[in-house]
Short mmCIF file of C-alpha atoms and ligand atoms in Angstrom, two decimals:
data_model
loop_
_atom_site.label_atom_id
_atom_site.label_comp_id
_atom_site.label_asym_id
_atom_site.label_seq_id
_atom_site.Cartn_x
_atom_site.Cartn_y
_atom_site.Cartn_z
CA UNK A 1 -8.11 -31.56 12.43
CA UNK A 2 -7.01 -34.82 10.98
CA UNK A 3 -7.75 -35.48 7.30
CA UNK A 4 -8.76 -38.49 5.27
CA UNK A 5 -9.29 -39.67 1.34
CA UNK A 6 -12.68 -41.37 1.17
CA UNK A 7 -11.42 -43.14 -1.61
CA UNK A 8 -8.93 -44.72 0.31
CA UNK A 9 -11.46 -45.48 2.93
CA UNK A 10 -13.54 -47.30 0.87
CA UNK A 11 -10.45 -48.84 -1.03
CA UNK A 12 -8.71 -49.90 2.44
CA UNK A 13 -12.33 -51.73 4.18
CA UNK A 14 -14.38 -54.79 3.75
CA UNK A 15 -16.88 -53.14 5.61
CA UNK A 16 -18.06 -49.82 6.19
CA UNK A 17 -21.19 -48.81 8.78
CA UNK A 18 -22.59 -46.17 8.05
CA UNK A 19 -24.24 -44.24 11.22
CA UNK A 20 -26.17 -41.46 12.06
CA UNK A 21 -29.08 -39.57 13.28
CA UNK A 22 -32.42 -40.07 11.74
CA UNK A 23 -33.09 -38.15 8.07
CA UNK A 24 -29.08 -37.21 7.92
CA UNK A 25 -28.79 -38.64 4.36
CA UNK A 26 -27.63 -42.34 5.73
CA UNK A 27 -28.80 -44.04 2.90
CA UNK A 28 -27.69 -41.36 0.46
CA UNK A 29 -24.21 -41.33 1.31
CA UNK A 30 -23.93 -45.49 1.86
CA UNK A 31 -25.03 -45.60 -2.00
CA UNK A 32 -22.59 -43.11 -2.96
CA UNK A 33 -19.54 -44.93 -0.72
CA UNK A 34 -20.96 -48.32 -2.60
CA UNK A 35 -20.87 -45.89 -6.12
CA UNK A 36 -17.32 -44.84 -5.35
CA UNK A 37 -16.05 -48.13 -4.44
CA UNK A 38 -17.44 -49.99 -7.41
CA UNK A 39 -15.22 -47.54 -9.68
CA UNK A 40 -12.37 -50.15 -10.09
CA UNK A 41 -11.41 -52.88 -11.98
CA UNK A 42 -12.99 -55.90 -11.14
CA UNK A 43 -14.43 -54.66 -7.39
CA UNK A 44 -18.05 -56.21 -6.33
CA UNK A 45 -19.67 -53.77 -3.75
CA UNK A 46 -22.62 -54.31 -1.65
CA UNK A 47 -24.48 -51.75 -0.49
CA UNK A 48 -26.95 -53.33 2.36
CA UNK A 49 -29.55 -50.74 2.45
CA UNK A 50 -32.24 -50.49 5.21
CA UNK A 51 -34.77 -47.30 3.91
CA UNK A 52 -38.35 -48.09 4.77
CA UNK A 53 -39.54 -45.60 2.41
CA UNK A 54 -38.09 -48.26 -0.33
CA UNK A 55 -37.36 -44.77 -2.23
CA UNK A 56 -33.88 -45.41 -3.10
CA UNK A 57 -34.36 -48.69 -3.80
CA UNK A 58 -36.72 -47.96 -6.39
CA UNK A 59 -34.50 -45.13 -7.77
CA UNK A 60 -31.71 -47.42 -8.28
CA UNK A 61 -33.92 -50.13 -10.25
CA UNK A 62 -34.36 -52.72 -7.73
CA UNK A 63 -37.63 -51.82 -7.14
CA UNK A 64 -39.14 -53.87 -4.62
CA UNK A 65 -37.39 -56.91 -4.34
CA UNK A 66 -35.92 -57.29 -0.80
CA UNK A 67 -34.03 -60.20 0.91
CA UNK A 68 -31.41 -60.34 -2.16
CA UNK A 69 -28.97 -58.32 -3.73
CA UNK A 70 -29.78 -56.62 -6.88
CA UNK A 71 -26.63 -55.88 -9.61
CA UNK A 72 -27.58 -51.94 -10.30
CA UNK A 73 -26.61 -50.92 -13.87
CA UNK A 74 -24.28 -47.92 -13.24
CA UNK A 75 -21.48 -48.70 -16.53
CA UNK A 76 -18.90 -48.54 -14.01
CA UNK A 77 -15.52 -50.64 -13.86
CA UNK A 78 -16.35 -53.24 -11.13
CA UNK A 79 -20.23 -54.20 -9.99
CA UNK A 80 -22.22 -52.44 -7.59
CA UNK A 81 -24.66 -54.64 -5.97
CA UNK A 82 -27.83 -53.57 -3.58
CA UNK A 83 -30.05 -55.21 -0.96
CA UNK A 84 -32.97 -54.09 0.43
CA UNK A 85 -32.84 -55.78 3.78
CA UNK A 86 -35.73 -58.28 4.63
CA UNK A 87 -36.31 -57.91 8.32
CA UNK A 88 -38.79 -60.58 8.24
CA UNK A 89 -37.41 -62.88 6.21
CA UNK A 90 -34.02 -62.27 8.54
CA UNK A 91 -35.78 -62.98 11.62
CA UNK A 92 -37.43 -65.93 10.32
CA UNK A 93 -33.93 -67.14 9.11
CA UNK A 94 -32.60 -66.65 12.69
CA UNK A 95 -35.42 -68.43 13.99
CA UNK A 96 -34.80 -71.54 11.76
CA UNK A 97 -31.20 -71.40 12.65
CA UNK A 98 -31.77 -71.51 16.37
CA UNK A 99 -34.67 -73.75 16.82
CA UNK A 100 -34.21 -76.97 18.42
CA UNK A 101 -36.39 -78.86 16.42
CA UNK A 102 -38.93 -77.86 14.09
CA UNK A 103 -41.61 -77.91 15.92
CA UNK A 104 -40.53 -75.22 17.78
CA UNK A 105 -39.76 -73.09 14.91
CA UNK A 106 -43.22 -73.92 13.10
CA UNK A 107 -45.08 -72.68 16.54
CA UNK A 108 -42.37 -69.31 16.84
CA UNK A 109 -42.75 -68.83 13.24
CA UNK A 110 -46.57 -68.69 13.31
CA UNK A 111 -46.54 -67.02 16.63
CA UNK A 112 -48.63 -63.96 16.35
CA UNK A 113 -46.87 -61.66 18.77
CA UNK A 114 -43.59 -62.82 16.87
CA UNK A 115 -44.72 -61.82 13.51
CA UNK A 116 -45.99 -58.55 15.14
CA UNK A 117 -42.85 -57.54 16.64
CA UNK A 118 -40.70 -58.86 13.37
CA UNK A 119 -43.12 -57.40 10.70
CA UNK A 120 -44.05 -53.80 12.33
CA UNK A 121 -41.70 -52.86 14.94
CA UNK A 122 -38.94 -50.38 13.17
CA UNK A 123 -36.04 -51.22 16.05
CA UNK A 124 -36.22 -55.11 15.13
CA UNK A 125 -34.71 -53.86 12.08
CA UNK A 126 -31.50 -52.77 14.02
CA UNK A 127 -30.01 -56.16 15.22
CA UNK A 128 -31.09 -58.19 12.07
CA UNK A 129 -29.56 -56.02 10.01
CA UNK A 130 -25.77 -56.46 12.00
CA UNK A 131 -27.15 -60.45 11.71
CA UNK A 132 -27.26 -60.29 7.67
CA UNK A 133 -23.95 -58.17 7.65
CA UNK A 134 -22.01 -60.86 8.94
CA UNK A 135 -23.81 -63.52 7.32
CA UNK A 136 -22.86 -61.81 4.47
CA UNK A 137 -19.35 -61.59 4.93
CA UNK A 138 -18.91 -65.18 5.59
CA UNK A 139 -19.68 -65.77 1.81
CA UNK A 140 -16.52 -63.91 0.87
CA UNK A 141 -18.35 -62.63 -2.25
CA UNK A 142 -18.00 -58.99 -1.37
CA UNK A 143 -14.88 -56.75 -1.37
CA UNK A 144 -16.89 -53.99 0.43
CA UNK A 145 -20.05 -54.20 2.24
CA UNK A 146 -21.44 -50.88 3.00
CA UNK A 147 -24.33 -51.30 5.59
CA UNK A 148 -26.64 -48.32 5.41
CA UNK A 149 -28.60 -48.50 9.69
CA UNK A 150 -32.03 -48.24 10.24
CA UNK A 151 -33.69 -44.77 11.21
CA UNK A 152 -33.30 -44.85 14.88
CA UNK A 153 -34.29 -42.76 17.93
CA UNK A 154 -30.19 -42.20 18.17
CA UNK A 155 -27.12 -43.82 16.44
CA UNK A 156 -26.60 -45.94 19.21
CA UNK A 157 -28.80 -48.08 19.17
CA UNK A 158 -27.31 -49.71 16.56
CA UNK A 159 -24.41 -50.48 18.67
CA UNK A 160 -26.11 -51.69 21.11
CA UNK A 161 -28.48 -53.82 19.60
CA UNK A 162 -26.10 -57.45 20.00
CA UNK A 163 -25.58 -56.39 23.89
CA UNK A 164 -29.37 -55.61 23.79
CA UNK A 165 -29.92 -59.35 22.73
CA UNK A 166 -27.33 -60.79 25.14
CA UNK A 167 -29.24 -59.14 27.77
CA UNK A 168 -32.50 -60.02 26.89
CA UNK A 169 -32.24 -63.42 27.25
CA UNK A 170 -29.50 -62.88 30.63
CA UNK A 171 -31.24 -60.61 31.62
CA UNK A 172 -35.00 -61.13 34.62
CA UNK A 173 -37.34 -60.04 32.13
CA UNK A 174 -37.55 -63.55 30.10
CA UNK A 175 -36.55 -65.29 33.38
CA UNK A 176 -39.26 -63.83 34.81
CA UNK A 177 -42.02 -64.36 32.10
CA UNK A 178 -41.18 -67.88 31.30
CA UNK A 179 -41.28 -69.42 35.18
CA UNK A 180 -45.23 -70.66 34.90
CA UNK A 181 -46.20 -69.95 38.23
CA UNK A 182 -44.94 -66.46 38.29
CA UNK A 183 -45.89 -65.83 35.02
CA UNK A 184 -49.64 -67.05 35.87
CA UNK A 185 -49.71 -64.54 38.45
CA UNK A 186 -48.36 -61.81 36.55
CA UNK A 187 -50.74 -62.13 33.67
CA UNK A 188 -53.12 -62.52 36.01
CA UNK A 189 -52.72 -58.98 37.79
CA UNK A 190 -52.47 -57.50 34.24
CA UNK A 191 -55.31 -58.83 32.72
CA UNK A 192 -56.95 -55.61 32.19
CA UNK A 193 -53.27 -54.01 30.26
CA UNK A 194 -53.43 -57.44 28.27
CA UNK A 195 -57.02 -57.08 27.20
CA UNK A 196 -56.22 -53.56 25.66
CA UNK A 197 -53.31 -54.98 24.24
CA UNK A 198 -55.55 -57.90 22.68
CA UNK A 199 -57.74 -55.46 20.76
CA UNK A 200 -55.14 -53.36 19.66
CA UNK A 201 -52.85 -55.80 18.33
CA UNK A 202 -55.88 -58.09 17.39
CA UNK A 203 -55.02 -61.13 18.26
CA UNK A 204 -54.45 -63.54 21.31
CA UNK A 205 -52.16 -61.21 22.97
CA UNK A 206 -51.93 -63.52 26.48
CA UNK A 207 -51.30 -66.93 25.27
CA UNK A 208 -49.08 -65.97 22.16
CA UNK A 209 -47.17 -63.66 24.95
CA UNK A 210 -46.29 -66.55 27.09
CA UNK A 211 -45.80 -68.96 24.38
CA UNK A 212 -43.06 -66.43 22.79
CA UNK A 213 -41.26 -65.88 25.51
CA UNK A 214 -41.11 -69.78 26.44
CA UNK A 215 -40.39 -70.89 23.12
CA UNK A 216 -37.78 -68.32 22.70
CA UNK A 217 -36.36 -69.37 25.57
CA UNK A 218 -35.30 -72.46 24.36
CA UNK A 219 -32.57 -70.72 21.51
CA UNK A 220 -30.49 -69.00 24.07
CA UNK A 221 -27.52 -70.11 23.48
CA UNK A 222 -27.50 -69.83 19.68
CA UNK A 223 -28.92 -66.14 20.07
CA UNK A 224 -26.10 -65.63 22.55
CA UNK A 225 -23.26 -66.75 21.08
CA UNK A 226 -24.26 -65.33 17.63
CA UNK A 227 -24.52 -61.59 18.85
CA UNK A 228 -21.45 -62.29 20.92
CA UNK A 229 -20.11 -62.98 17.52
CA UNK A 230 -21.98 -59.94 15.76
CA UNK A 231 -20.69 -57.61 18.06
CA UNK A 232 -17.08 -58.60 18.11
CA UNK A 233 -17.28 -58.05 14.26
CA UNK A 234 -17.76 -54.55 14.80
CA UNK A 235 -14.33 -53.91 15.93
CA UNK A 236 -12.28 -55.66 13.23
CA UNK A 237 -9.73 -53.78 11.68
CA UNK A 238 -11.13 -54.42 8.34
CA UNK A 239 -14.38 -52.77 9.58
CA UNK A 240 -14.93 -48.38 9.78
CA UNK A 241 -17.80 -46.20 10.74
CA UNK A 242 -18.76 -43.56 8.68
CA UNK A 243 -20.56 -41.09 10.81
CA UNK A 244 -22.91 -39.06 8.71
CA UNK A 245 -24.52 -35.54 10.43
CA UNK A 246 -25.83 -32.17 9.19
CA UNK A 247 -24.43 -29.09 10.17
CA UNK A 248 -27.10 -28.44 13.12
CA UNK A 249 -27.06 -28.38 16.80
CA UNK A 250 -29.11 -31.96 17.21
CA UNK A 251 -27.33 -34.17 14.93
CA UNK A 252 -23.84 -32.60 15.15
CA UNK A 253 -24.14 -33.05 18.67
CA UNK A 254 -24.69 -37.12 18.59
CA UNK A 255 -21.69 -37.29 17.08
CA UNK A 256 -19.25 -36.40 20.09
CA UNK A 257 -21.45 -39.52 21.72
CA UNK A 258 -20.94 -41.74 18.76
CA UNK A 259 -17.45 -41.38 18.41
CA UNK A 260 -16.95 -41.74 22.09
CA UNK A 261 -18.98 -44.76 22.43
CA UNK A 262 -17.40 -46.00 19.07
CA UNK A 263 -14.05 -45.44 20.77
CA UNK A 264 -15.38 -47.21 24.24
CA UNK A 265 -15.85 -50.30 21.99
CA UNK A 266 -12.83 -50.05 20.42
CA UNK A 267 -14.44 -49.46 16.85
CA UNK A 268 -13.29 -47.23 14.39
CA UNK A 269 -14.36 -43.91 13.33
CA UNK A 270 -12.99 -43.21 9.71
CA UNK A 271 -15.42 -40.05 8.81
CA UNK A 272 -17.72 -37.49 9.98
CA UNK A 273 -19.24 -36.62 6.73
CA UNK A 274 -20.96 -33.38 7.01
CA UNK A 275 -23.95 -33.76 4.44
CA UNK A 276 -26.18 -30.79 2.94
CA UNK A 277 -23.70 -28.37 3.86
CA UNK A 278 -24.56 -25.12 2.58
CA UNK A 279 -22.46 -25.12 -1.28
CA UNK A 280 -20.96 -21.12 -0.54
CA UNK A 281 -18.14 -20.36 1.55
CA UNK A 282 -19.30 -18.36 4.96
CA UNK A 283 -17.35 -15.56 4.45
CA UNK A 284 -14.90 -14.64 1.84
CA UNK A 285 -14.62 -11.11 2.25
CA UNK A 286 -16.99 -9.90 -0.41
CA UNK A 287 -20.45 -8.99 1.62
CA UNK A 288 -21.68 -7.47 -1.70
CA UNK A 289 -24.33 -8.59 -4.17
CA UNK A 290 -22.70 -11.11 -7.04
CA UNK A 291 -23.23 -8.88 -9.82
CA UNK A 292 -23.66 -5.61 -9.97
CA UNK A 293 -26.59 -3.60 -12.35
CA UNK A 294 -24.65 -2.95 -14.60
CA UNK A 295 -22.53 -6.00 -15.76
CA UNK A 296 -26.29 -7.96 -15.33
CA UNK A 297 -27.90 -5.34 -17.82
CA UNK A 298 -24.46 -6.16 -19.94
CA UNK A 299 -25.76 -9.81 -19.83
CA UNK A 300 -29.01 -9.69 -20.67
CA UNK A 301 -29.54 -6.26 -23.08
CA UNK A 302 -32.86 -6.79 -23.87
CA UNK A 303 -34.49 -6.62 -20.58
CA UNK A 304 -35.82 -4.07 -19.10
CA UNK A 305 -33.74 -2.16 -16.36
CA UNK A 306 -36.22 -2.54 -13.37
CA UNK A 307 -36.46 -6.17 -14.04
CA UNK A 308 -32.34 -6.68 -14.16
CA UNK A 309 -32.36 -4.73 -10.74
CA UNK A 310 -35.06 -6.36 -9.03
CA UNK A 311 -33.36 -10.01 -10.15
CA UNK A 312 -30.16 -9.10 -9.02
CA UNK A 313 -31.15 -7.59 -5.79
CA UNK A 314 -33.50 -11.21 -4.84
CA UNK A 315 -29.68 -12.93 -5.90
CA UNK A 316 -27.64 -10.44 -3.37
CA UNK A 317 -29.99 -11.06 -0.79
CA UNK A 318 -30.14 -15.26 -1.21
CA UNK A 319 -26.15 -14.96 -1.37
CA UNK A 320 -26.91 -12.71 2.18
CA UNK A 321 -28.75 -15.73 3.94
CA UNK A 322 -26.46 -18.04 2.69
CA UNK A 323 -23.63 -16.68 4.17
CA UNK A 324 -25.49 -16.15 6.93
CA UNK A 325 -26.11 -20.26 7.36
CA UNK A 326 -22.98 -20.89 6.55
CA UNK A 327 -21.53 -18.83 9.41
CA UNK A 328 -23.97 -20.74 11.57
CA UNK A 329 -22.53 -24.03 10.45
CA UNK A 330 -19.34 -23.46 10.37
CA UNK A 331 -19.84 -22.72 14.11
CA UNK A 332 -21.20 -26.13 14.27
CA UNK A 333 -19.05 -27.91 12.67
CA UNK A 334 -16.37 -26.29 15.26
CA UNK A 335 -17.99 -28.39 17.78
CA UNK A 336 -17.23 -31.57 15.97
CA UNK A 337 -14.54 -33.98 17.90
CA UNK A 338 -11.35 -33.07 16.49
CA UNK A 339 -9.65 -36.17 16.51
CA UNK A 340 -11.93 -37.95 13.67
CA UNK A 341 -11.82 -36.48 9.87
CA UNK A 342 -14.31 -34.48 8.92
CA UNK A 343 -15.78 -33.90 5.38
CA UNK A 344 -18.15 -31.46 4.22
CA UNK A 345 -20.61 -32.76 1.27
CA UNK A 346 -22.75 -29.80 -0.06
CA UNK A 347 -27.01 -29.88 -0.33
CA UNK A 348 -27.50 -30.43 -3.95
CA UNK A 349 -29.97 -29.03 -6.22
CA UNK A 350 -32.62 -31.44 -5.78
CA UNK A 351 -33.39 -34.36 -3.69
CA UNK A 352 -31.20 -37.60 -4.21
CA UNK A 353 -33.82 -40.28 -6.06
CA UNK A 354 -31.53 -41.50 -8.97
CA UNK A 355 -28.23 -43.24 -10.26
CA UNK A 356 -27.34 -39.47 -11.31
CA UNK A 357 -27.91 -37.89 -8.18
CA UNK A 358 -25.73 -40.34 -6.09
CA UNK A 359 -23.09 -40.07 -8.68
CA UNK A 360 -22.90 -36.33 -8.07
CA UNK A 361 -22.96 -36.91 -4.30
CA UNK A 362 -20.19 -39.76 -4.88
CA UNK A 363 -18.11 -36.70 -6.75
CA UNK A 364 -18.39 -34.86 -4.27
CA UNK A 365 -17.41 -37.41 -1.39
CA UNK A 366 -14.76 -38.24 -3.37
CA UNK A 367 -13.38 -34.77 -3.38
CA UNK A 368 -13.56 -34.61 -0.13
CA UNK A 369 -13.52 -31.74 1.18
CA UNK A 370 -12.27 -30.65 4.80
CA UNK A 371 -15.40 -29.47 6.87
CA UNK A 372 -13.46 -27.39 9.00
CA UNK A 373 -10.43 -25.25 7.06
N1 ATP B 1 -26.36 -33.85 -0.16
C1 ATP B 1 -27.68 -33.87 -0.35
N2 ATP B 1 -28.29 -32.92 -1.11
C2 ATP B 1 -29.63 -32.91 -1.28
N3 ATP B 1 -30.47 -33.82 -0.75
C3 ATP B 1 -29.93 -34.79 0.00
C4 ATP B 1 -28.51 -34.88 0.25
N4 ATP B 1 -28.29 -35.97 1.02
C5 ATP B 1 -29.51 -36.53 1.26
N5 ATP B 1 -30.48 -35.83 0.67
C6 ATP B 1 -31.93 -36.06 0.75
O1 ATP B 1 -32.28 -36.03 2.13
C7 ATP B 1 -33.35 -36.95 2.40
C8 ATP B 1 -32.95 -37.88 3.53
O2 ATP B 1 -31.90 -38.70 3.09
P1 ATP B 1 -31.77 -40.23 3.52
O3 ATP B 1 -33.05 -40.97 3.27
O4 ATP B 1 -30.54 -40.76 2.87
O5 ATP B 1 -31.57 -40.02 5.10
P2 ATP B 1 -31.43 -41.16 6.20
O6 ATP B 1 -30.46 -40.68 7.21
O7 ATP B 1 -31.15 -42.47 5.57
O8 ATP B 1 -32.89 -41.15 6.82
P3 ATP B 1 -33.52 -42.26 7.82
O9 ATP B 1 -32.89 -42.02 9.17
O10 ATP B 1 -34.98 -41.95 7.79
O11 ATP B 1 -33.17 -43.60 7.27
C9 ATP B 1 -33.62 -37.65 1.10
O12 ATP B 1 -34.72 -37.03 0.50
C10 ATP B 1 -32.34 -37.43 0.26
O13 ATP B 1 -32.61 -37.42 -1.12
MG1 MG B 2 -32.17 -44.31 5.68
#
């Protein structure tokens, strides 16, 4: 298996994805790439961070101010900068950037099956937050962006989001929808869908429908030709993915699709990082308990003996299952493509929700440690 120095990774990119399954520790490890990176003289680092549950953001002290990046104190040599992406304030950009005229970006803007889709719906999140990436990197502010993707059904969806765009508006859906008579019809036929739809999404579901999809119509072009542009981005040499996974069966296994439709697109895969690994090694010849009776009792001579045997027993057995998972992943981790680097990054003590916790993780990533030996 190939190896690799995540400091050099994050020394050698101006931008690194950062990919996954859902609940991997995305987020985690993008703030502790964006931690690592900042540790030089005179380097500004962005981490673009896209956590719903605001958690990290609030742990870092940028509480909940979106849409701009914060500076987070962290005493280090260069700056290390985080944004809580905006969605709707991206969109709305987009939408202002696109419109023909302004009347057609006041009626968009204040469409109501617009703002649902822009405000609510979690996948919206994925293109915009390619779209603010790139926008990003045209200010030439940042040495390293590190873009931290939405939670997603699977990793690729990320990827696919500026094709996803292209075809929308290619593609016989909008076609479709926008030709009047045809559309008439159509609504027609599903009036009784569109009623439900009105009363759950409370508001004039038909019209607004029809008046999105004709309006939206009319910024093809720009759409177009600015996730053409998005997606080409994504295979600059200056641009990596950092894969991030667990060591079990469902995550471990999207990354052998990842990297191949990484590789399909001619992106780059610089990591797997194997996160909350289990910290002992799965076998290293010594089944037995960690101490034994005796040297405990040694340790602690005032207390009593049934109490030093019943604590070290509860230790032998916790060292027993840990072995035991760490057999299991190491069989996992066998799985993992051989032909991209992968690091192991151990589950800490306790959750990540502060500076000091992603500094430890950052240690640790910077150590980087071979998942498979
Ligand atoms: N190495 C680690 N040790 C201990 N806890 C960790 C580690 N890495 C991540 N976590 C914890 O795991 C949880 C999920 O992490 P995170 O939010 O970064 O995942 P995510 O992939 O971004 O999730 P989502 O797909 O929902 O965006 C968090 O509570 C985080 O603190
Ligand atoms: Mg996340």
């Amino acid at each position: 298996m190939s190896t690799v120095s995540i400091p050099e990774l994050v020394a050698d990119h101006s931008t690194l994805i950062v990919a996954g399954s859902g609940g991997v520790g995305k987020t985690t490890v993008a703030a502790a790439l964006g931690y690592l990176a900042a540790d030089r003289p005179d380097g500004r680092v962005l981490v673009l961070t896209v956590d719903p549950a605001r958690r990290l953001a609030t742990a870092l002290g940028i509480g909940d101010v979106g849409g701009v990046p914060r500076r987070v104190d962290t005493g280090l040599r260069g700056e290390l900068w985080v944004e809580m992406l905006d969605a709707r304030q991206e969109w709305d950009r987009l939408i202002s950037t696109h419109a023909p005229d302004e009347g057609v970006r006041d009626a968009v803007l204040s469409n109501h099956l617009y703002r649902h889709i822009t405000r609510r719906f979690v996948q919206s999140h994925e293109y915009v937050a390619m779209e603010r990436l790139h926008r990003l990197h045209t200010t030439e502010e940042w040495d390293l962006i590190v873009l931290d993707t939405p939670p997603s059904r699977n990793a690729l969806d990320l990827l696919d989001a500026p094709a996803r765009m292209c075809d929308f508006f290619g593609g016989r859906l909008l076609r479709w929808l926008t030709a009047p008579a045809t559309s008439r019809f159509a609504l027609q036929a599903f009036r009784p869908i569109t009623l439900v739809a009105d009363r759950i999404l409370g508001g004039p579901f038909v019209s607004d429908l029809t008046e999105f999809f004709v309006l939206i119509k009319t910024m093809e072009k720009g759409f177009v030709e600015r996730a053409t542009e998005v997606e080409k981005s994504l295979s600059q040499e200056s641009t990596n993915f950092v894969i991030v996974t667990t060591a079990e069966r469902g995550p471990a296994g999207e990354v052998m699709r990842l990297v191949q439709e990484l590789a399909r697109r001619r992106c780059r895969a610089g990591v797997v990082v194997v996160n909350r690994t289990t910290p002992v090694p799965a076998d290293d010849g010594n089944e037995a308990s960690v101490l034994s009776v005796d040297a405990a009792s040694r340790l602690v001579p005032d207390a009593a003996p049934a109490v030093v045997t019943a604590v070290v027993e509860m230790m032998g057995e916790t060292l027993d299952q840990m072995r035991h998972s760490a057999r299991a992943e190491s069989e996992v981790l066998r799985s993992l493509p051989g032909d991209v680097p992968a690091v192991r990054v151990p589950m800490m003590d306790s959750d990540i929700a502060d500076l000091d916790g992603i500094k430890g993780l950052a240690r640790a990533l910077g150590a980087s440690v071979p998942a498979v030996t």
